[in-house]
CSV table of C-alpha atoms in Angstrom, one decimal:
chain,number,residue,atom,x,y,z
A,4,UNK,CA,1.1,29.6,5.1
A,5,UNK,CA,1.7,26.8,2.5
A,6,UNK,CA,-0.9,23.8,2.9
A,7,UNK,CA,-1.3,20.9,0.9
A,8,UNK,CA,-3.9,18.5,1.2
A,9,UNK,CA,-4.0,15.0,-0.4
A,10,UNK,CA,-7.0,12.5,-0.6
A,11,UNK,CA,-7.6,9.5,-2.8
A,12,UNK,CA,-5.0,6.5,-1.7
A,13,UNK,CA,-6.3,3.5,-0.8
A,14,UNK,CA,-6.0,-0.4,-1.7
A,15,UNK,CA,-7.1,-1.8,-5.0
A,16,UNK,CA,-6.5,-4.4,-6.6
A,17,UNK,CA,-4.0,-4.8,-9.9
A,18,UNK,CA,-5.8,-3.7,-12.7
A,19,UNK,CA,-7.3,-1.5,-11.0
A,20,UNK,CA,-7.2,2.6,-10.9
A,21,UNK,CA,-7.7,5.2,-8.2
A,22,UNK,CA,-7.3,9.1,-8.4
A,23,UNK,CA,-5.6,11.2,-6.3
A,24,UNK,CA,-6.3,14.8,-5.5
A,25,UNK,CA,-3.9,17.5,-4.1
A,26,UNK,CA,-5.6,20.7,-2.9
A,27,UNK,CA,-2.7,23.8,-2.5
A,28,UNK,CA,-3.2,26.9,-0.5
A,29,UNK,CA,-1.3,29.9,0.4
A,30,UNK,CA,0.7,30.6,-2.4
A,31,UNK,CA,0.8,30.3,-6.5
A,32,UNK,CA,2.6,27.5,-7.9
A,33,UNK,CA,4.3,26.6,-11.4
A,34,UNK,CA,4.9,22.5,-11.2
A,35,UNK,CA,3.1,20.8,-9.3
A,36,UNK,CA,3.3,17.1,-9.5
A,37,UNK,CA,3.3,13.9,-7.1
A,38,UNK,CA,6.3,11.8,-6.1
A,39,UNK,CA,6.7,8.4,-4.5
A,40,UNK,CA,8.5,6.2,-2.2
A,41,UNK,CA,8.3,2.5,-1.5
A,42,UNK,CA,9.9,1.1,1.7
A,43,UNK,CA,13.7,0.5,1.0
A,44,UNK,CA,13.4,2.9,-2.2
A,45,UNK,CA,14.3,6.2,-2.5
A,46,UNK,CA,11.5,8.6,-3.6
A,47,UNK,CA,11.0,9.3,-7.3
A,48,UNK,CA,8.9,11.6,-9.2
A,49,UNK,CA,5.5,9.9,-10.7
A,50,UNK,CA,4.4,12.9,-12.8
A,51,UNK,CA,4.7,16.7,-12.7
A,52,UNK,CA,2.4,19.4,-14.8
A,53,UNK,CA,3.2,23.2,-15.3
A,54,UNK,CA,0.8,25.5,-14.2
A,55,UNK,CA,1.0,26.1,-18.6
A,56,UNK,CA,-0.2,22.4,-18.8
A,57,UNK,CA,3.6,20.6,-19.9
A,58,UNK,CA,3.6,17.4,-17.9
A,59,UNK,CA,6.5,15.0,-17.5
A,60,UNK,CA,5.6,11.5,-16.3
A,61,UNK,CA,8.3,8.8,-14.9
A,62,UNK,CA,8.7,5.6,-17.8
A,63,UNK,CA,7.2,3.1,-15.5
A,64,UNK,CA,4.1,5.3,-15.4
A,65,UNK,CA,3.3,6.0,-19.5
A,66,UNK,CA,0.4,5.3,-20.8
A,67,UNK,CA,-1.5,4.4,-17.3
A,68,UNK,CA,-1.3,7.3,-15.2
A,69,UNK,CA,-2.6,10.8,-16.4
A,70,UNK,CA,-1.5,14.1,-14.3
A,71,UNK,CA,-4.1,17.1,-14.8
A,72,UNK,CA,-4.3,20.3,-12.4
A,73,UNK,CA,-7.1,22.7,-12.2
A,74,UNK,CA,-5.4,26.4,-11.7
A,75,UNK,CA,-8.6,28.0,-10.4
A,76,UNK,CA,-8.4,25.9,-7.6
A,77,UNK,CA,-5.2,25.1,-7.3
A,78,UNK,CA,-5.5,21.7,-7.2
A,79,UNK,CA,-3.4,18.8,-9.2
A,80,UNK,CA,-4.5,15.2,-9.9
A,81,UNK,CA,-3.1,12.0,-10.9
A,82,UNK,CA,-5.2,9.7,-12.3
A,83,UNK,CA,-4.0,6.1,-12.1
A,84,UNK,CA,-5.0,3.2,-14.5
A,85,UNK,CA,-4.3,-0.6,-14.5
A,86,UNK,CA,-2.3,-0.3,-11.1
A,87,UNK,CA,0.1,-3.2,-10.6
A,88,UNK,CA,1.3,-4.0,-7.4
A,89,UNK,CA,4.8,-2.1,-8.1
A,90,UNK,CA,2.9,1.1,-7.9
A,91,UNK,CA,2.7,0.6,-4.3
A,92,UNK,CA,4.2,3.4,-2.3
A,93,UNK,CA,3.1,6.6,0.0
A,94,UNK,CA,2.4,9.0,-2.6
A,95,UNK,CA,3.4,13.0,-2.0
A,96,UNK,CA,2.3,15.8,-3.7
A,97,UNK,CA,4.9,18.5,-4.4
A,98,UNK,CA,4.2,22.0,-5.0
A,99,UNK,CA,6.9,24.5,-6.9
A,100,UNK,CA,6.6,28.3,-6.8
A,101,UNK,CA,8.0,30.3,-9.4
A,102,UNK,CA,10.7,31.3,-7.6
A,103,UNK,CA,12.0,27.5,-7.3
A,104,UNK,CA,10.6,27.0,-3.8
A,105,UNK,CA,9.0,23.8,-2.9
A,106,UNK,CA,6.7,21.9,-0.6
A,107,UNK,CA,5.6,18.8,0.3
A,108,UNK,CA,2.1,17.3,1.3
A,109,UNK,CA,2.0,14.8,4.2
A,110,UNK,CA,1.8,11.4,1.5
A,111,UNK,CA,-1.0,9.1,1.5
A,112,UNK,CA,-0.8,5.2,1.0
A,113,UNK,CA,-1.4,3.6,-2.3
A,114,UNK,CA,-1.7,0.0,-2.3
A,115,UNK,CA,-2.4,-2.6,-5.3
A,116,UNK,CA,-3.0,-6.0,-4.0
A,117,UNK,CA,-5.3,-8.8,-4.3
C-alpha cells in the first residue's frame, strides 16, 4: 500500500522560508514533486525531481524554492526561501511510478503572513 507522509507547513512570515518533507512508502517512484492549490485556484505544480535528479520548478517559484529527494529513503523536499504571501496554499506531495501511476499525499497548510 502506497503512503505518503508530509510534514513541514506552517505560518511564517514573508521573507521567510520553511521546508517541507514528503516520506513515500510502498512502492518505487520516478517524479516525485509537490503541487499546490490556493482557495478559488486550481492546483498547480510547484516543483517536481526525477528519481535521476532533473527537476522542473513552476516560474513563480525560480530562484526561491529548491526541490531535492533522497532515493534511499524515498523521501522528496522542497525547500522554500523568501516566502511571499502568494505562496500561500495547501501543499501536496505527488508521487509517480514508472509506469505513469500517481499518488497524492493528504496536503499540509503553508501560510506567509505577518
Amino acid at each position: 500500500q502506497v503512503q505518503l507522509v508530509e510534514s513541514g507547513g506552517g505560518l511564517v512570515q514573508p521573507g521567510g522560508s520553511l521546508r517541507l518533507s514528503c516520506a513515500a512508502s510502498g512502492s518505487v517512484f520516478n517524479a516525485m514533486g509537490w503541487f499546490r492549490q490556493a482557495p478559488g485556484k486550481e492546483r498547480e505544480l510547484v516543483a517536481r525531481i526525477t528519481r535521476a535528479g532533473s527537476t522542473e520548478y513552476a516560474d513563480s517559484v525560480k530562484g526561491r524554492f529548491t526541490i531535492s529527494r533522497d532515493n534511499a529513503k524515498n523521501t522528496v523536499y522542497l525547500q522554500m526561501n523568501s516566502l511571499k504571501p502568494e505562496d500561500t496554499a495547501v501543499y501536496y506531495c505527488h508521487a509517480e511510478r514508472f509506469d505513469a501511476i500517481g499518488y497524492w499525499g493528504q496536503g499540509t497548510q503553508v501560510t506567509v503572513s505577518s
